Structures are given as structure tokens and as C-alpha cells.
PDB file of C-alpha atoms in Angstrom:
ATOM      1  CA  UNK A   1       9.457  75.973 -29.895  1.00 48.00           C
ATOM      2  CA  UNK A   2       5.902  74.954 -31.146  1.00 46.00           C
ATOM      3  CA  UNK A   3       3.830  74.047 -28.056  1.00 48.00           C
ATOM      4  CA  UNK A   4       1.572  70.650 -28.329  1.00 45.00           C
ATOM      5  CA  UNK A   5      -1.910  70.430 -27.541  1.00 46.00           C
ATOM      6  CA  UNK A   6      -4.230  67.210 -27.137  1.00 44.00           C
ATOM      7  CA  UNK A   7      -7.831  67.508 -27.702  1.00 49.00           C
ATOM      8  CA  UNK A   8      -9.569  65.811 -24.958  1.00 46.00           C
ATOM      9  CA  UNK A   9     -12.616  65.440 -27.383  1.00 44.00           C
ATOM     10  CA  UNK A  10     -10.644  63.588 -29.537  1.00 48.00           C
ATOM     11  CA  UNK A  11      -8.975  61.172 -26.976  1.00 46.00           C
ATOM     12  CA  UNK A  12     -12.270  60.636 -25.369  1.00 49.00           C
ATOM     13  CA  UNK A  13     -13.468  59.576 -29.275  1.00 48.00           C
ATOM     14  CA  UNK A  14     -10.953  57.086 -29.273  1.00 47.00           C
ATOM     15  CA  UNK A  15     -11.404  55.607 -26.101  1.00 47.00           C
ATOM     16  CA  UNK A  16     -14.689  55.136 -26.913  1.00 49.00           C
ATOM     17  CA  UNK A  17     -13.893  53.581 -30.214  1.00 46.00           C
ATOM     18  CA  UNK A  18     -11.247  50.820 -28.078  1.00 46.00           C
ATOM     19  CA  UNK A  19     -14.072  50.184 -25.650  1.00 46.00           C
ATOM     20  CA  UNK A  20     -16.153  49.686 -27.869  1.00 47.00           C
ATOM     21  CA  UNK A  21     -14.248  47.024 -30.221  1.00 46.00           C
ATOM     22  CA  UNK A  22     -12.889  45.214 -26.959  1.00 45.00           C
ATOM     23  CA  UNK A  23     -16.680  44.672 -26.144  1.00 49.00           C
ATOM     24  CA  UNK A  24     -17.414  43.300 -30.068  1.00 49.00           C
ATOM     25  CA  UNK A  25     -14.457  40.926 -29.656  1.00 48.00           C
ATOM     26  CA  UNK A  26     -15.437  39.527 -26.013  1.00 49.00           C
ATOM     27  CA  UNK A  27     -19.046  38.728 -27.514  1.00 52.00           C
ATOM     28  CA  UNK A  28     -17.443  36.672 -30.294  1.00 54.00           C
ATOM     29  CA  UNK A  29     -15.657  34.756 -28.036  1.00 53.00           C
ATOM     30  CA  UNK A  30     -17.252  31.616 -25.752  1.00 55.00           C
ATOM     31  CA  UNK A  31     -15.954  31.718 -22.335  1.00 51.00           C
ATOM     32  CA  UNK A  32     -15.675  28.521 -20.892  1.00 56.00           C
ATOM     33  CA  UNK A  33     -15.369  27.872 -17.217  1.00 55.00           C
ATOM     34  CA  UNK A  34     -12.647  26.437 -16.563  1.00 53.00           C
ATOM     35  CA  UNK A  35     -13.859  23.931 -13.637  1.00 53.00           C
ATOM     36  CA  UNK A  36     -16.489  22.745 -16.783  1.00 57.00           C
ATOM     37  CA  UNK A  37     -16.679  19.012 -16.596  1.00 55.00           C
ATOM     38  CA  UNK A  38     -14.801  18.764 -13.295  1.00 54.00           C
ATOM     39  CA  UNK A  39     -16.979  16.796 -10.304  1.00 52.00           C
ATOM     40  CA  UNK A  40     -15.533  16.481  -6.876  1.00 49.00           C
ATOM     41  CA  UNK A  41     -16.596  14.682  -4.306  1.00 49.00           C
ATOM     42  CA  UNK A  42     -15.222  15.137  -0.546  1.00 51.00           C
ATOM     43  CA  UNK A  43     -16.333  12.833   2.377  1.00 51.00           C
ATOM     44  CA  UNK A  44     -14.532  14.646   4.758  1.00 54.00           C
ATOM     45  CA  UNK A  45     -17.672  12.755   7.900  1.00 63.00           C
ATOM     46  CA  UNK A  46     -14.829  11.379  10.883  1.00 71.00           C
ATOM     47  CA  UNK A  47     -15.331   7.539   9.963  1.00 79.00           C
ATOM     48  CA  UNK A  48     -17.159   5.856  12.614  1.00 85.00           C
ATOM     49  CA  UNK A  49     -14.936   2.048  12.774  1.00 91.00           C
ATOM     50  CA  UNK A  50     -11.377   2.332  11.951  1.00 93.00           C
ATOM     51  CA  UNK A  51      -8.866   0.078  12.113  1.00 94.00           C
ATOM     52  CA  UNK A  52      -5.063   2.098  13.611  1.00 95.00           C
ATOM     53  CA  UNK A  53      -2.262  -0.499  12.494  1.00 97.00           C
ATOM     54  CA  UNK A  54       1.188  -0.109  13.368  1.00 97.00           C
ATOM     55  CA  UNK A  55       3.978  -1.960  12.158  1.00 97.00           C
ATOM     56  CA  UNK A  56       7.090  -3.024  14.031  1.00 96.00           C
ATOM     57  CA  UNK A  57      10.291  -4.282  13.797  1.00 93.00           C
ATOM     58  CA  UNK A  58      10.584  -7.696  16.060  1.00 87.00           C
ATOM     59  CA  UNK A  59      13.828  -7.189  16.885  1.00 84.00           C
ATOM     60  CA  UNK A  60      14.130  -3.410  17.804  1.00 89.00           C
ATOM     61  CA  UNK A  61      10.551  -2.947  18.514  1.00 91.00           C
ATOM     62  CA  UNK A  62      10.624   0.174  16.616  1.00 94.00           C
ATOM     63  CA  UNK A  63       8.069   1.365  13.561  1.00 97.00           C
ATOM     64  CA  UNK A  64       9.036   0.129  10.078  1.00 96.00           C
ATOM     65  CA  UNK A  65       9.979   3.127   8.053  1.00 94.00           C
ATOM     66  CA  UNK A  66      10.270   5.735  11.154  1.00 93.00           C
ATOM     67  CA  UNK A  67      13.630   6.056  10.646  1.00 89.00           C
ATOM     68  CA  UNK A  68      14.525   5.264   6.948  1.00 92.00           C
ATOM     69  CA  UNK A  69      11.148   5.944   5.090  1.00 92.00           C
ATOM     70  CA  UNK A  70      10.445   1.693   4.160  1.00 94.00           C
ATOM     71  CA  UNK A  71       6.963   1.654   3.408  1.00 96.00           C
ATOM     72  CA  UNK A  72       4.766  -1.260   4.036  1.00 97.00           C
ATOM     73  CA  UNK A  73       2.574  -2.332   1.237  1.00 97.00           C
ATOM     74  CA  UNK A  74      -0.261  -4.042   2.782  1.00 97.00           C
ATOM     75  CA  UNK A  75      -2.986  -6.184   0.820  1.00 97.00           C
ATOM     76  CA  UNK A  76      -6.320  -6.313   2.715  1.00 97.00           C
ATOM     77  CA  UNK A  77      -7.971 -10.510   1.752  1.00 97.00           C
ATOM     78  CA  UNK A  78     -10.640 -12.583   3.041  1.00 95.00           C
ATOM     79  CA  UNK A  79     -13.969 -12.596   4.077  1.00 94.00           C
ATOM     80  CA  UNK A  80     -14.866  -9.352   4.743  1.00 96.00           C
ATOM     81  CA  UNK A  81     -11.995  -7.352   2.709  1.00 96.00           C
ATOM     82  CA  UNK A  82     -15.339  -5.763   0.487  1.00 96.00           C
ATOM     83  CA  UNK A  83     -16.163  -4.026   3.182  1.00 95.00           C
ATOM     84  CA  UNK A  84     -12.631  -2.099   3.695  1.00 96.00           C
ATOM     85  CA  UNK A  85     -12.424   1.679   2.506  1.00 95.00           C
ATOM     86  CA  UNK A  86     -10.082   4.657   3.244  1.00 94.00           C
ATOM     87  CA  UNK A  87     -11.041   7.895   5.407  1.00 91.00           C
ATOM     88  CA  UNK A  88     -12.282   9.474   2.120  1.00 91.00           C
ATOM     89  CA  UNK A  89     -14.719   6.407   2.362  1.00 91.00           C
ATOM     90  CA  UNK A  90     -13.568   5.192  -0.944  1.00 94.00           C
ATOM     91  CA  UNK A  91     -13.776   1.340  -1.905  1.00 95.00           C
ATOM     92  CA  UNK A  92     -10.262   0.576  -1.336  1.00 96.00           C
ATOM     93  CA  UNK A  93      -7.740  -3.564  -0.611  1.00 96.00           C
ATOM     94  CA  UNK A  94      -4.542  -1.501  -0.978  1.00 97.00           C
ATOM     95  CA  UNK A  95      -2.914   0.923   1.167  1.00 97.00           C
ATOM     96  CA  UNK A  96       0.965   2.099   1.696  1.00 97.00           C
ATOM     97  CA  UNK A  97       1.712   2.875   5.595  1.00 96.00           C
ATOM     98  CA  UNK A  98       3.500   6.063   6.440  1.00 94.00           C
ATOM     99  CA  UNK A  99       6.229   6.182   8.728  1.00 94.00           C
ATOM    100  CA  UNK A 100       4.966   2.672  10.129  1.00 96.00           C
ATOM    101  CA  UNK A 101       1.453   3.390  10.696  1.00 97.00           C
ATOM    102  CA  UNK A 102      -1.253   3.028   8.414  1.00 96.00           C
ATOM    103  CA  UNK A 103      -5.185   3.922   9.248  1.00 96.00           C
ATOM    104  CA  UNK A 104      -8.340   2.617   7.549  1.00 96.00           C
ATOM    105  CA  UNK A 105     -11.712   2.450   7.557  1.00 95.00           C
ATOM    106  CA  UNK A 106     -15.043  -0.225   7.555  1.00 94.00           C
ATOM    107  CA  UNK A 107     -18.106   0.748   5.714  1.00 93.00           C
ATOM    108  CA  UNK A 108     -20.318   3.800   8.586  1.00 89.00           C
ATOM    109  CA  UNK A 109     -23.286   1.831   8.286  1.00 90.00           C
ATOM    110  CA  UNK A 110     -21.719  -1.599   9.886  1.00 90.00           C
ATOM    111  CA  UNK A 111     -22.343  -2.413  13.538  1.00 89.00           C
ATOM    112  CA  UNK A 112     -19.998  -4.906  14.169  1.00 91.00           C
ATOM    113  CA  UNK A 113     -20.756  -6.930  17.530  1.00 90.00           C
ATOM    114  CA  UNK A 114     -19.470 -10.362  19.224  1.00 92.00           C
ATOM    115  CA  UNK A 115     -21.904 -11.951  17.694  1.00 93.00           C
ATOM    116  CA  UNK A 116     -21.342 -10.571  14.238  1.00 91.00           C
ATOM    117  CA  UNK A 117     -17.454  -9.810  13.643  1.00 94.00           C
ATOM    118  CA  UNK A 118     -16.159  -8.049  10.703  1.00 94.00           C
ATOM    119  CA  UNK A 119     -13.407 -10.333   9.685  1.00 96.00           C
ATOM    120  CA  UNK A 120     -10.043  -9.842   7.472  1.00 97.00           C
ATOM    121  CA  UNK A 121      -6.448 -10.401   6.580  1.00 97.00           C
ATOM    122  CA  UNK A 122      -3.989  -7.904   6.479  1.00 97.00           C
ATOM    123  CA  UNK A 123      -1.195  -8.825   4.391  1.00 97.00           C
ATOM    124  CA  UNK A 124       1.794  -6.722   4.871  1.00 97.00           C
ATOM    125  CA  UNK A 125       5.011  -6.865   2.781  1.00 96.00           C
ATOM    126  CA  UNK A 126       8.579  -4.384   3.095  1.00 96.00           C
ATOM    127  CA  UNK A 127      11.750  -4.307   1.409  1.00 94.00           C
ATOM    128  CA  UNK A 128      13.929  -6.293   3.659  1.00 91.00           C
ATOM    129  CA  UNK A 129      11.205  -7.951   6.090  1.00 94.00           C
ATOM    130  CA  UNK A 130       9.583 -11.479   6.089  1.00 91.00           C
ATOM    131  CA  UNK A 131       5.922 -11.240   4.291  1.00 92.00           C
ATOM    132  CA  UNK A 132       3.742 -11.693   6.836  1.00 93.00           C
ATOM    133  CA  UNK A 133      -0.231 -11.846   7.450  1.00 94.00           C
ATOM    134  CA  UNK A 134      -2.760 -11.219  10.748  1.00 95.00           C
ATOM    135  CA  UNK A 135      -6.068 -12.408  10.669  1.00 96.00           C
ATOM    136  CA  UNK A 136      -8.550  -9.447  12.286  1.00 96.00           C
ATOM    137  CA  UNK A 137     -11.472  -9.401  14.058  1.00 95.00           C
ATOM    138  CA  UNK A 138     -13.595  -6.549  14.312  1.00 94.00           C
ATOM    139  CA  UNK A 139     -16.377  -6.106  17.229  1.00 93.00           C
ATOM    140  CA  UNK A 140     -16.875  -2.816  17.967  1.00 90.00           C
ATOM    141  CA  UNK A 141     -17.813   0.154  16.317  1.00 88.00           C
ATOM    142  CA  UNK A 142     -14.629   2.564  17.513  1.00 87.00           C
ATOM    143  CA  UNK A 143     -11.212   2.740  16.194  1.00 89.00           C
ATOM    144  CA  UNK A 144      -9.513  -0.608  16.984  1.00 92.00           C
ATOM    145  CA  UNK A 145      -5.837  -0.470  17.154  1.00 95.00           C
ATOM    146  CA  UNK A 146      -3.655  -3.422  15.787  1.00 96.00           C
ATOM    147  CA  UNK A 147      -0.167  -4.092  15.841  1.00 96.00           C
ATOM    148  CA  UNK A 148       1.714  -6.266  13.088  1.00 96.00           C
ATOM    149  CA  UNK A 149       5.402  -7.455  13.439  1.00 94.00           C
ATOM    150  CA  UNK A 150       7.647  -8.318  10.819  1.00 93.00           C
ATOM    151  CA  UNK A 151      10.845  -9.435  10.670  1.00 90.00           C
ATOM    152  CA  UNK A 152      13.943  -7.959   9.530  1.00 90.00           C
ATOM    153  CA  UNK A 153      15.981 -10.800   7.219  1.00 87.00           C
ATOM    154  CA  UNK A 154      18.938  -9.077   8.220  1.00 83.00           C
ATOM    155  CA  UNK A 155      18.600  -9.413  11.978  1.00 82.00           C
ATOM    156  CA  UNK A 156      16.563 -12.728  12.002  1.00 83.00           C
ATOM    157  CA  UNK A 157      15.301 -12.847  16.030  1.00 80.00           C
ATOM    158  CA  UNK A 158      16.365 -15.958  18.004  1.00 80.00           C
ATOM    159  CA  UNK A 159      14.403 -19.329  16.985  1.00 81.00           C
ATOM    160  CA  UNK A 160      14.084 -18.246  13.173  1.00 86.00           C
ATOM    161  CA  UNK A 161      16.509 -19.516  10.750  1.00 86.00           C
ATOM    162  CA  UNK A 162      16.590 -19.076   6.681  1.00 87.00           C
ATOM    163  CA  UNK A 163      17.548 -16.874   3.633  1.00 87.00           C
ATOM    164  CA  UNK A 164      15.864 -14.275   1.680  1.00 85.00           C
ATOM    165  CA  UNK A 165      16.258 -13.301  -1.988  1.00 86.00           C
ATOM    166  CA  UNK A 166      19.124 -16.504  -2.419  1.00 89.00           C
ATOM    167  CA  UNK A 167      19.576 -17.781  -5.370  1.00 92.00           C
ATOM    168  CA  UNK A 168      18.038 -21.212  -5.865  1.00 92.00           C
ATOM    169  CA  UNK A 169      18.514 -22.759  -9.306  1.00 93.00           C
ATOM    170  CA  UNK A 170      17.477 -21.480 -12.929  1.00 94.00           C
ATOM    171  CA  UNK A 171      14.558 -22.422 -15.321  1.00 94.00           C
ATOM    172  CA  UNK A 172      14.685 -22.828 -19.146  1.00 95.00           C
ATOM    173  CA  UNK A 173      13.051 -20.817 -21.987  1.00 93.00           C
ATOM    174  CA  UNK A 174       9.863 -23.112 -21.613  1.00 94.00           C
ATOM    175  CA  UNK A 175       9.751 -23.029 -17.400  1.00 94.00           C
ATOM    176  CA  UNK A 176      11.702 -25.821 -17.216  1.00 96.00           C
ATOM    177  CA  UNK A 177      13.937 -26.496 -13.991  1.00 95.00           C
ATOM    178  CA  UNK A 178      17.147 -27.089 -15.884  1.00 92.00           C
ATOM    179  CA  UNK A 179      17.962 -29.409 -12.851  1.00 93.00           C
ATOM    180  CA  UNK A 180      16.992 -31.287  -9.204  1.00 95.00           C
ATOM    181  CA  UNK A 181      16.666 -28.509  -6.722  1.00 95.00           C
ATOM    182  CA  UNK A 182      17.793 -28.374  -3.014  1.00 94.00           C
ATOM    183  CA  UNK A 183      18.212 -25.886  -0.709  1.00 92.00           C
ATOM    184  CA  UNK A 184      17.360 -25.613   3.461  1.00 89.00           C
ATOM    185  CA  UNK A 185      17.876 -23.510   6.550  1.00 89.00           C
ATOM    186  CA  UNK A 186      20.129 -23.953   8.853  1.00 88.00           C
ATOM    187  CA  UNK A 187      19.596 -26.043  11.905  1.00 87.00           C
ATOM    188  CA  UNK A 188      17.923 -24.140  14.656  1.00 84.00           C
ATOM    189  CA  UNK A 189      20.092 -24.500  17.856  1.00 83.00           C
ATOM    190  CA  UNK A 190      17.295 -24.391  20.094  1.00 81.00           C
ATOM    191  CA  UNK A 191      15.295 -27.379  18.657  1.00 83.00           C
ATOM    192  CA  UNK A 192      18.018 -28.795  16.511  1.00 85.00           C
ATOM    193  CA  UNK A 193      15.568 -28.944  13.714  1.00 85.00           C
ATOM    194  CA  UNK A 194      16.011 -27.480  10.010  1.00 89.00           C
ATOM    195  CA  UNK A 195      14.074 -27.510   7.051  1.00 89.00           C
ATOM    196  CA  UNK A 196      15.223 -28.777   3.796  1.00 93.00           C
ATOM    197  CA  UNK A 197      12.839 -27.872   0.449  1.00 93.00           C
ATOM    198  CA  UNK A 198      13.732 -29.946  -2.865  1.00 94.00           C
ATOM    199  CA  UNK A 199      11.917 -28.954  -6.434  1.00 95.00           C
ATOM    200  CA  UNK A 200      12.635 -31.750  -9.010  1.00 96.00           C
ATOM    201  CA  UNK A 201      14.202 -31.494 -12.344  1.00 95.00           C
ATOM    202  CA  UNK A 202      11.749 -30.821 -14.977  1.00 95.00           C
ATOM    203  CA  UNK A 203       9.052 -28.979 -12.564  1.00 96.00           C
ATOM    204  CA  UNK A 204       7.043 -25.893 -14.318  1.00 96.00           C
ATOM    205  CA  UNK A 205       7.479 -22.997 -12.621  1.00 94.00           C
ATOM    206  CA  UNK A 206       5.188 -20.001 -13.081  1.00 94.00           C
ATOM    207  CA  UNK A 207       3.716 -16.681 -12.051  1.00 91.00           C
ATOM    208  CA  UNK A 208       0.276 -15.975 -10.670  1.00 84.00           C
ATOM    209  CA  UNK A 209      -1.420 -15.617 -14.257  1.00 90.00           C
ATOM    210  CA  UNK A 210       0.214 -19.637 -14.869  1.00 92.00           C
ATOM    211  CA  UNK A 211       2.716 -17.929 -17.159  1.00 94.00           C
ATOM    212  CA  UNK A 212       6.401 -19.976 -17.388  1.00 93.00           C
ATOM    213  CA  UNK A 213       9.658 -18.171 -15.869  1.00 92.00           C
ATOM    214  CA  UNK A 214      12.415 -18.348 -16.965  1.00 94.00           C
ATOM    215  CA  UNK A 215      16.049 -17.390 -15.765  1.00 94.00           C
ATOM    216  CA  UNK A 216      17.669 -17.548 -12.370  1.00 94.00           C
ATOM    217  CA  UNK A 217      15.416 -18.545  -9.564  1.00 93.00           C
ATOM    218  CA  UNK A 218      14.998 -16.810  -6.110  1.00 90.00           C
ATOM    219  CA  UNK A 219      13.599 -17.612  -2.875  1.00 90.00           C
ATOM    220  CA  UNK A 220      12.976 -16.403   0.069  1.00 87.00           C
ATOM    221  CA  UNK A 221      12.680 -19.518   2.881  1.00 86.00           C
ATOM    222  CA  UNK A 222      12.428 -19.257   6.494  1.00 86.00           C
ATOM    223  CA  UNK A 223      11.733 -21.955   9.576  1.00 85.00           C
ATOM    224  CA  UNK A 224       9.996 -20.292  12.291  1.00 83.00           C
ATOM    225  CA  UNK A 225      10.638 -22.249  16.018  1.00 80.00           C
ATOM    226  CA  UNK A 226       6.871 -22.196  17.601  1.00 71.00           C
ATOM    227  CA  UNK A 227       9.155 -22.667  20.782  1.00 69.00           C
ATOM    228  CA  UNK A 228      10.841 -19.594  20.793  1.00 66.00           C
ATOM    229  CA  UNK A 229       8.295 -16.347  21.628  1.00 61.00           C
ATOM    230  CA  UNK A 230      10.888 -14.250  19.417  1.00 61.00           C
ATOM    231  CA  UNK A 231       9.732 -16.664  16.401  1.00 62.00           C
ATOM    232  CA  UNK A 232       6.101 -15.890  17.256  1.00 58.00           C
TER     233      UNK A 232
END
């Protein structure tokens, strides 16, 4: 058998050669970084006046969502709402709650007193629940912890009587109600008072941007008993 040998000279002359045309191609080439053009920017200071809102259930007292996941989609309005950002410190009117509870924050360089309140609305909507609002009043610089009921319209609480989501009438290709409307709760057995809500025939009916509807018509109606603390 004819024995093999490998001259080392040679090997090292072609290792050389590789090296060498592996550095030729890497200086053609532009290397880009690839966080180029990226820009971060992480607030991560504790916020110094926060706002801790939970939302319950009026009827089982519990948080909305603990159980099932139902978020609450909450819409912060009125005087004051320009002033509202999250824990990032980010400009922000919108927020989702988690579990029930949702946290927010007012602008660090506020100093909210008696005699100068921060004031808002929060505006809290669920799947299910009554749309409901709270008015807010801010006075202190510390975390200020609000709670915000809403009511299930499957398990409507004594002294509150209604419908959501019922079906109500129907509109025509131009907005048109095709017909007289009428619809009402029930009558509340503590008072012995109802409410009865009538939309006449020919009445434009539109969305928020003034655009007609058209189709079946919805509604969600509700009489609340000022009586009755479980209406409150």
C-alpha cells in the first residue's frame, strides 16, 4: 500500500490563501448594525400621583374580569383628562384594566392640593355591564385608590329595572325610522315607577361622525331607583 503524506507547508499556504480572501470579502461588504435607526426611550422613575382603580361587580362585589378575563375599557374625559399618562409616563385617555384593576398616572410635576384639584371622568364600559362614569377628584400627590361599580345586565341589583342589547325598531337605507317607536322598563316594585322612551316615525338616526344607520336598531335602557342604595 502507498503511504500518504501532507505537506504542512502547503496546507499552511492555503490557509493563508482562505484567510486571506475571507478578509477581501468582509471589506467589500458594509456591516450595518442592526439596532441602526432604532431609539428607545424607558421612563422606568416610580410615578409620583397615581390613580389605583378597581372595578366591581354590584351584585357579587367581586373584580370584573377576576374570574373570566372581561376587560374594562375605560375612556378618561373632562377637564383635566390632558393631564392623564401611563407608568411609562406616556400621554395616554385609553387604558384596558387587567383582571379588574387598572393603574394610571398624572403628569410628576403636578401638586395637586384642596385648593387646586386635578379633576376627571373615568368612563368605564364591559361586555355585559351597564356603561357607567365617576367623576374624580385628585388632592394629593400619592397614589389615590378609587373604586368603580358596574352592573351586571344579567343580574340587575334590586331598584334597577331595564334591557340591554333589545331590539328596538329598524331604520331605512337613508336613517329613516321605518316607524313610531316605543319601548320601556318594567315597573320598579319598590317605587312603582317605570320609564317609557318613544322615537317618532321618520326620526334620523346616526353615529357619532352624524353618519345615517341603517338596519335593526338596539338599545340598551335602564331606570335606576335613587331610593334603593343597590341602584346607587
Amino acid at each position: 500500500m502507498k503511504n500518504l503524506s501532507l505537506n504542512p507547508f502547503s496546507i499552511k499556504g492555503i490557509t493563508t490563501i482562505f484567510l486571506a480572501f475571507v478578509i477581501a470579502y468582509l471589506a467589500g461588504c458594509e456591516i450595518t448594525d442592526p439596532t441602526d435607526g432604532i431609539r428607545a426611550i424607558l421612563n422606568m422613575k416610580e410615578r409620583t400621583t397615581t390613580a389605583s382603580v378597581m372595578f366591581l361587580d354590584s351584585s357579587t362585589d367581586e373584580p370584573i374580569g377576576f374570574s373570566n378575563g372581561t376587560e374594562v375599557t375605560v375612556q378618561i374625559t373632562g377637564r383635566d383628562s390632558d393631564k392623564i399618562v401611563d407608568l411609562l409616563n406616556q400621554p395616554s385617555t385609553t387604558f384596558k384594566s387587567s383582571n379588574g384593576f387598572l393603574t394610571f398616572a398624572l403628569l410628576d410635576e403636578l401638586t395637586p392640593d384642596e385648593s387646586n384639584p386635578l379633576r376627571f371622568n373615568i368612563v368605564a364600559t364591559a361586555p355585559g355591564y351597564i356603561s357607567t362614569s365617576m367623576p374624580v377628584s385628585i388632592v394629593e400627590k400619592e397614589a389615590t385608590p378609587i373604586e368603580v361599580y358596574m352592573v351586571n345586565g344579567e343580574s340587575l341589583p334590586e331598584g334597577i329595572t331595564g334591557g340591554m342589547d333589545e331590539e328596538i325598531g329598524s331604520a331605512t337605507s337613508e336613517g329613516r325610522t321605518s316607524g313610531n317607536i316605543e319601548f320601556g322598563t318594567q315597573v320598579e316594585p319598590n317605587t312603582r315607577t317605570s320609564a317609557t322612551f318613544k322615537i317618532s316615525e321618520n326620526t334620523l338616526i346616526t353615529d357619532v361622525d352624524g353618519q345615517p344607520l341603517s338596519g335593526e336598531l338596539r338599545s340598551d335602557y335602564h331606570l335606576f331607583n335613587s331610593r334603593d342604595v343597590g341602584a346607587l
